[in-house]
PDB file of N, CA and C in Angstrom:
ATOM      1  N   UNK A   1      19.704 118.335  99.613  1.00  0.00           N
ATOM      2  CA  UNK A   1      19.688 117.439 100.752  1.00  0.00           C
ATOM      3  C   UNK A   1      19.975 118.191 102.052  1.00  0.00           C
ATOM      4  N   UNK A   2      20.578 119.344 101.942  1.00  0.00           N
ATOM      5  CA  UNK A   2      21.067 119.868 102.994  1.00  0.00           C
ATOM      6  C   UNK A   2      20.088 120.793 103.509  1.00  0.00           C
ATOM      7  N   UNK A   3      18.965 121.076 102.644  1.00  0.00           N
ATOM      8  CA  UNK A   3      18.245 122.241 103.086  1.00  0.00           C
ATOM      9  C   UNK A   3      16.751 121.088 104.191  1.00  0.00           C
ATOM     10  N   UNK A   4      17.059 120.172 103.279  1.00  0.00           N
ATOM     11  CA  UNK A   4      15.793 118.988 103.982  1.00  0.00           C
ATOM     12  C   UNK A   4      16.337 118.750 105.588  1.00  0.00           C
ATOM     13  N   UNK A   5      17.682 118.618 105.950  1.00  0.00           N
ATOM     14  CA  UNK A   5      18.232 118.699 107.010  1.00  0.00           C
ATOM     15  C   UNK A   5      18.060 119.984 108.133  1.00  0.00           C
ATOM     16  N   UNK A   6      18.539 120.655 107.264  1.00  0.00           N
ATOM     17  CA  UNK A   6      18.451 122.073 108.491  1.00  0.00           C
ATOM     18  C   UNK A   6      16.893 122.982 108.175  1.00  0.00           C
ATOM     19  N   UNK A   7      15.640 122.230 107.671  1.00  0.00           N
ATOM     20  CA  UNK A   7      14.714 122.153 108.082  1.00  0.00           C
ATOM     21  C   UNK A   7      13.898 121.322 108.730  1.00  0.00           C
ATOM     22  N   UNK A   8      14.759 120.580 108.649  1.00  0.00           N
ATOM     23  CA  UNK A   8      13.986 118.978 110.332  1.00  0.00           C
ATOM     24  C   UNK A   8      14.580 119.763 111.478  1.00  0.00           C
ATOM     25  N   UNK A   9      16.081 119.980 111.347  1.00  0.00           N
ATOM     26  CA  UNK A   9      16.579 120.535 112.688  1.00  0.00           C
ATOM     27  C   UNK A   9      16.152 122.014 112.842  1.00  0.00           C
ATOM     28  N   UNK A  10      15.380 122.725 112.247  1.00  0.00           N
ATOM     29  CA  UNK A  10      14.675 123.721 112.398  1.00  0.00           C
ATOM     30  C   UNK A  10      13.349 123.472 112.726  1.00  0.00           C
ATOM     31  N   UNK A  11      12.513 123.005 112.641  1.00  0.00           N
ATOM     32  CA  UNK A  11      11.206 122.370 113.005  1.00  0.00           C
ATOM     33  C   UNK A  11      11.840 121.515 114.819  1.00  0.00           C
ATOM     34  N   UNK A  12      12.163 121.108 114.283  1.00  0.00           N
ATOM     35  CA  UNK A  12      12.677 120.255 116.423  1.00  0.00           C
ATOM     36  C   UNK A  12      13.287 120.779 117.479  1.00  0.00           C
ATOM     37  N   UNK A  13      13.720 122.211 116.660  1.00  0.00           N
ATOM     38  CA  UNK A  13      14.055 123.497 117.672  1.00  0.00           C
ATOM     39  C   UNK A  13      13.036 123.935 118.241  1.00  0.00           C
ATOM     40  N   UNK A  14      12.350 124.377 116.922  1.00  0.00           N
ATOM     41  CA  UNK A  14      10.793 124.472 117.352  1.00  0.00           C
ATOM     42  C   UNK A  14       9.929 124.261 118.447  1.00  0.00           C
ATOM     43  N   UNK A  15       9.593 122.587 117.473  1.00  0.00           N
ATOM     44  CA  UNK A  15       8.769 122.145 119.016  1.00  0.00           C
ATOM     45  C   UNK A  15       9.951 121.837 120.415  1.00  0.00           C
ATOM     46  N   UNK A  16      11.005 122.160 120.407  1.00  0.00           N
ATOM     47  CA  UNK A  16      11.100 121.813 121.743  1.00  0.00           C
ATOM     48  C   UNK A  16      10.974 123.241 122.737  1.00  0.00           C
ATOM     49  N   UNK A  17      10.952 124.672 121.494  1.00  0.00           N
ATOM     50  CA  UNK A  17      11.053 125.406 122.479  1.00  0.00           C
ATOM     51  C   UNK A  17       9.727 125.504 122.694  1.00  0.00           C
ATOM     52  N   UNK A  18       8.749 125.553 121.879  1.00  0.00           N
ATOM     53  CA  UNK A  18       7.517 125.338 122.274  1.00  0.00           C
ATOM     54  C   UNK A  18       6.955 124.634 123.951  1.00  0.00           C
ATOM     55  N   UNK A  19       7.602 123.405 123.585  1.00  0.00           N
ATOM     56  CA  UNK A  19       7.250 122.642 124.822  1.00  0.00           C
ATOM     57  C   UNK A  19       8.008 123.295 125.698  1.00  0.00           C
ATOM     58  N   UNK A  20       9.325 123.984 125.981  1.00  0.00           N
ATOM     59  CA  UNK A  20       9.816 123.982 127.317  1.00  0.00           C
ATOM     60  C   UNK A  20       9.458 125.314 127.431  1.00  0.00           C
ATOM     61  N   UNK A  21       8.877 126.384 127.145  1.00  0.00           N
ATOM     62  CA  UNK A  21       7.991 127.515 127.438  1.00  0.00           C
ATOM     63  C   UNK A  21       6.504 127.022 128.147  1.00  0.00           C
ATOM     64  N   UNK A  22       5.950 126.154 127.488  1.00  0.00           N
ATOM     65  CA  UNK A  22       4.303 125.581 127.673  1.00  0.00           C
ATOM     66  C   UNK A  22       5.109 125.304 129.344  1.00  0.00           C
ATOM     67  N   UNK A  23       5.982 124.263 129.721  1.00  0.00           N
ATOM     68  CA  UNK A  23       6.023 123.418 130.817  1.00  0.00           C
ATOM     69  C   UNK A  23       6.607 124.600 131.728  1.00  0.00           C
ATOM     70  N   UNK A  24       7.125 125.260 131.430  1.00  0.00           N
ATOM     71  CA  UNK A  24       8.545 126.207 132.407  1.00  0.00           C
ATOM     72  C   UNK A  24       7.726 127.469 132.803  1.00  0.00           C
ATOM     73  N   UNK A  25       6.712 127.718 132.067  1.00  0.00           N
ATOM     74  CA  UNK A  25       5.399 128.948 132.252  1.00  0.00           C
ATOM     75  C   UNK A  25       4.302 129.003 132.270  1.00  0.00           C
ATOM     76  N   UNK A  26       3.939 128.328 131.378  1.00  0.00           N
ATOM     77  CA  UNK A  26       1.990 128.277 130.952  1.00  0.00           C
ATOM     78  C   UNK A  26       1.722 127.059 131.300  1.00  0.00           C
ATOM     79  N   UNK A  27       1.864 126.495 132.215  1.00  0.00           N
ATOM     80  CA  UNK A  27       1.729 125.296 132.734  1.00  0.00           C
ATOM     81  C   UNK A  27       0.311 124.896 132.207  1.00  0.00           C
ATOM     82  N   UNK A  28      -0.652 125.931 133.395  1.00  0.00           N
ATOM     83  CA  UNK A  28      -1.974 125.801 133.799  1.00  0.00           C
ATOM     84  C   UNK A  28      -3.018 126.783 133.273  1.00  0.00           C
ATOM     85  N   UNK A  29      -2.275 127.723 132.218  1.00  0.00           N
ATOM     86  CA  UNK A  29      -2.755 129.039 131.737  1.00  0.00           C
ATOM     87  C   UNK A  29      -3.091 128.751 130.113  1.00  0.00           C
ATOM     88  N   UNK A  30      -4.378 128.229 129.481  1.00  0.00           N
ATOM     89  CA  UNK A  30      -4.616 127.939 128.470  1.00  0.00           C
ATOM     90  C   UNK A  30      -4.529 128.890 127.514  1.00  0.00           C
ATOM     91  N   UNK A  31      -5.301 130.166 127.836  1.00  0.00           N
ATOM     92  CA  UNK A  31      -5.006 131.051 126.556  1.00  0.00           C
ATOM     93  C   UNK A  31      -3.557 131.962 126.763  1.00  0.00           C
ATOM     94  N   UNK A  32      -3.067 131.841 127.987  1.00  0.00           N
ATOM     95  CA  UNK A  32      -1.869 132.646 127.036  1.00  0.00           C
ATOM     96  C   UNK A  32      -0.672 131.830 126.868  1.00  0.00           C
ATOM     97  N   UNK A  33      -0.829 130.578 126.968  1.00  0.00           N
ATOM     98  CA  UNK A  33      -0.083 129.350 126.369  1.00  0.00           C
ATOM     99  C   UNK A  33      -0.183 129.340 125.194  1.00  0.00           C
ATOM    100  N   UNK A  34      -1.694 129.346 124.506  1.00  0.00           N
ATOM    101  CA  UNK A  34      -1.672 129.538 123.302  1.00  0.00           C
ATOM    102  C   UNK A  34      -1.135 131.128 122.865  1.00  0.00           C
ATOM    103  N   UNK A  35      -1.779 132.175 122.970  1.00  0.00           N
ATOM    104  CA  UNK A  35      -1.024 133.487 122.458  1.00  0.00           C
ATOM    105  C   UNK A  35       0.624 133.229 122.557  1.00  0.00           C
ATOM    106  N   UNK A  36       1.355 132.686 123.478  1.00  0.00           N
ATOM    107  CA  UNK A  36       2.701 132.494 123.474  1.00  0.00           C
ATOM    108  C   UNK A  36       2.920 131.260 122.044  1.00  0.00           C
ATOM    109  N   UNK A  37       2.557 130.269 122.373  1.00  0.00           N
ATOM    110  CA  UNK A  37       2.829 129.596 121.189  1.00  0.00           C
ATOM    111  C   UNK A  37       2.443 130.488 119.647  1.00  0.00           C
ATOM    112  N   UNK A  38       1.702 131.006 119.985  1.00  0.00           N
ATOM    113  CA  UNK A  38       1.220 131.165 118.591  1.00  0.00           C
ATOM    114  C   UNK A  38       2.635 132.937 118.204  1.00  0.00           C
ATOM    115  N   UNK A  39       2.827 133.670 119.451  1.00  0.00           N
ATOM    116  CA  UNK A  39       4.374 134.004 119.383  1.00  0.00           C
ATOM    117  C   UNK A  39       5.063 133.705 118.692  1.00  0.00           C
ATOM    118  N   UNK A  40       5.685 132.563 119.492  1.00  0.00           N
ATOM    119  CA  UNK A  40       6.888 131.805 119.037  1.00  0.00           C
ATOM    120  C   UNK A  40       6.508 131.085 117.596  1.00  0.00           C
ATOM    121  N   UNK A  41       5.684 130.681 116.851  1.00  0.00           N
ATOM    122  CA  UNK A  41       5.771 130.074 115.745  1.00  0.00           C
ATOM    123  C   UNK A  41       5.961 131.381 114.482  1.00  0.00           C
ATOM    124  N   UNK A  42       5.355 132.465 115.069  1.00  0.00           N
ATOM    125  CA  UNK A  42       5.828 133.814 114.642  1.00  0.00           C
ATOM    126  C   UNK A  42       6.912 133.930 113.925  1.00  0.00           C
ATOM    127  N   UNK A  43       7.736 133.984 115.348  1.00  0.00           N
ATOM    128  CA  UNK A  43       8.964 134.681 115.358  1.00  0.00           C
ATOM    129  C   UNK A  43       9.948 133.517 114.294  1.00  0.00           C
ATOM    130  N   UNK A  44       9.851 132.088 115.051  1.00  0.00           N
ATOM    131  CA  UNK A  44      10.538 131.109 113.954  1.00  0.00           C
ATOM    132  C   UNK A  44      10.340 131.330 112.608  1.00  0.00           C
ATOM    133  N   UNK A  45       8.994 131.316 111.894  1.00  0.00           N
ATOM    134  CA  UNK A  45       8.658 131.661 110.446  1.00  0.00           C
ATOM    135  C   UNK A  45       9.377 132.488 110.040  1.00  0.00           C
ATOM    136  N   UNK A  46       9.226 134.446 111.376  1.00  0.00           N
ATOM    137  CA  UNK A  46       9.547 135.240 110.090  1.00  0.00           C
ATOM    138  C   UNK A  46      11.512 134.454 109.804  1.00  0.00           C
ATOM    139  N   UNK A  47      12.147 134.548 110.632  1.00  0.00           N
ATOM    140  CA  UNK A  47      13.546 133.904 110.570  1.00  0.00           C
ATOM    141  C   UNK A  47      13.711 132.341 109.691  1.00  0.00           C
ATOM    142  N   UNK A  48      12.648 132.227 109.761  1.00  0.00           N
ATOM    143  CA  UNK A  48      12.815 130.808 108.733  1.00  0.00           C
ATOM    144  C   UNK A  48      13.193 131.342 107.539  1.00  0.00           C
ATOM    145  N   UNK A  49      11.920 132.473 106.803  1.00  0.00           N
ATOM    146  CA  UNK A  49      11.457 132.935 105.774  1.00  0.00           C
ATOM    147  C   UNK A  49      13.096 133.888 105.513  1.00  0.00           C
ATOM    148  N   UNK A  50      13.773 134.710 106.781  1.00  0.00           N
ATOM    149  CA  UNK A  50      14.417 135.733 106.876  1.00  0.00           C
ATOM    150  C   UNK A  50      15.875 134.704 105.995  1.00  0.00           C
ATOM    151  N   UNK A  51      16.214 133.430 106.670  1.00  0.00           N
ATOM    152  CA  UNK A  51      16.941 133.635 106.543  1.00  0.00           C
ATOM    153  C   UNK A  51      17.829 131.989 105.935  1.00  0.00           C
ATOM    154  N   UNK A  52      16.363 130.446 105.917  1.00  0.00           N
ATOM    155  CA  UNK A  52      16.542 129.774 105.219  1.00  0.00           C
ATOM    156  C   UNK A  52      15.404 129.472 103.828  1.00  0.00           C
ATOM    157  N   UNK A  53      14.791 130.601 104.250  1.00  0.00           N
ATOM    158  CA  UNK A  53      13.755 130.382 102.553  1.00  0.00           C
ATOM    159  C   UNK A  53      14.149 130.709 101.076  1.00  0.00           C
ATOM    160  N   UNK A  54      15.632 131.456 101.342  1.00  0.00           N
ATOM    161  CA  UNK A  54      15.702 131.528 100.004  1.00  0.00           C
ATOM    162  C   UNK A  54      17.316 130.757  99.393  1.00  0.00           C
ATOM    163  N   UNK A  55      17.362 129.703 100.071  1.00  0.00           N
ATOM    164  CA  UNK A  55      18.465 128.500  99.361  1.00  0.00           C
ATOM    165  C   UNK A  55      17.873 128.003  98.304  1.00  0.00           C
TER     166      UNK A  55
END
């Protein structure tokens, strides 16, 4: 139950940093909004994988 938890609150970290990078930088800049997002979902995975994938 606990891992279902601190993977919702890992996913809503997520998208919020997602969104406040998109709004705070890439406002108006489509592809490197995407190359940044696609960054950041990166970096979350490998640390997902690093460090809640194996409970």
């Amino acid at each position: 139950m606990t891992k279902n938890v601190s993977v919702v609150i890992y996913v809503a970290v997520l998208i919020a940093v997602i969104v406040g990078v998109d709004v705070l930088f890439f406002r108006h800049r489509l592809l490197e909004r995407l190359m940044a997002n696609v960054g950041i979902v990166l970096v979350f995975g490998a640390f997902y994988l690093r460090f809640l994938g194996r409970e």
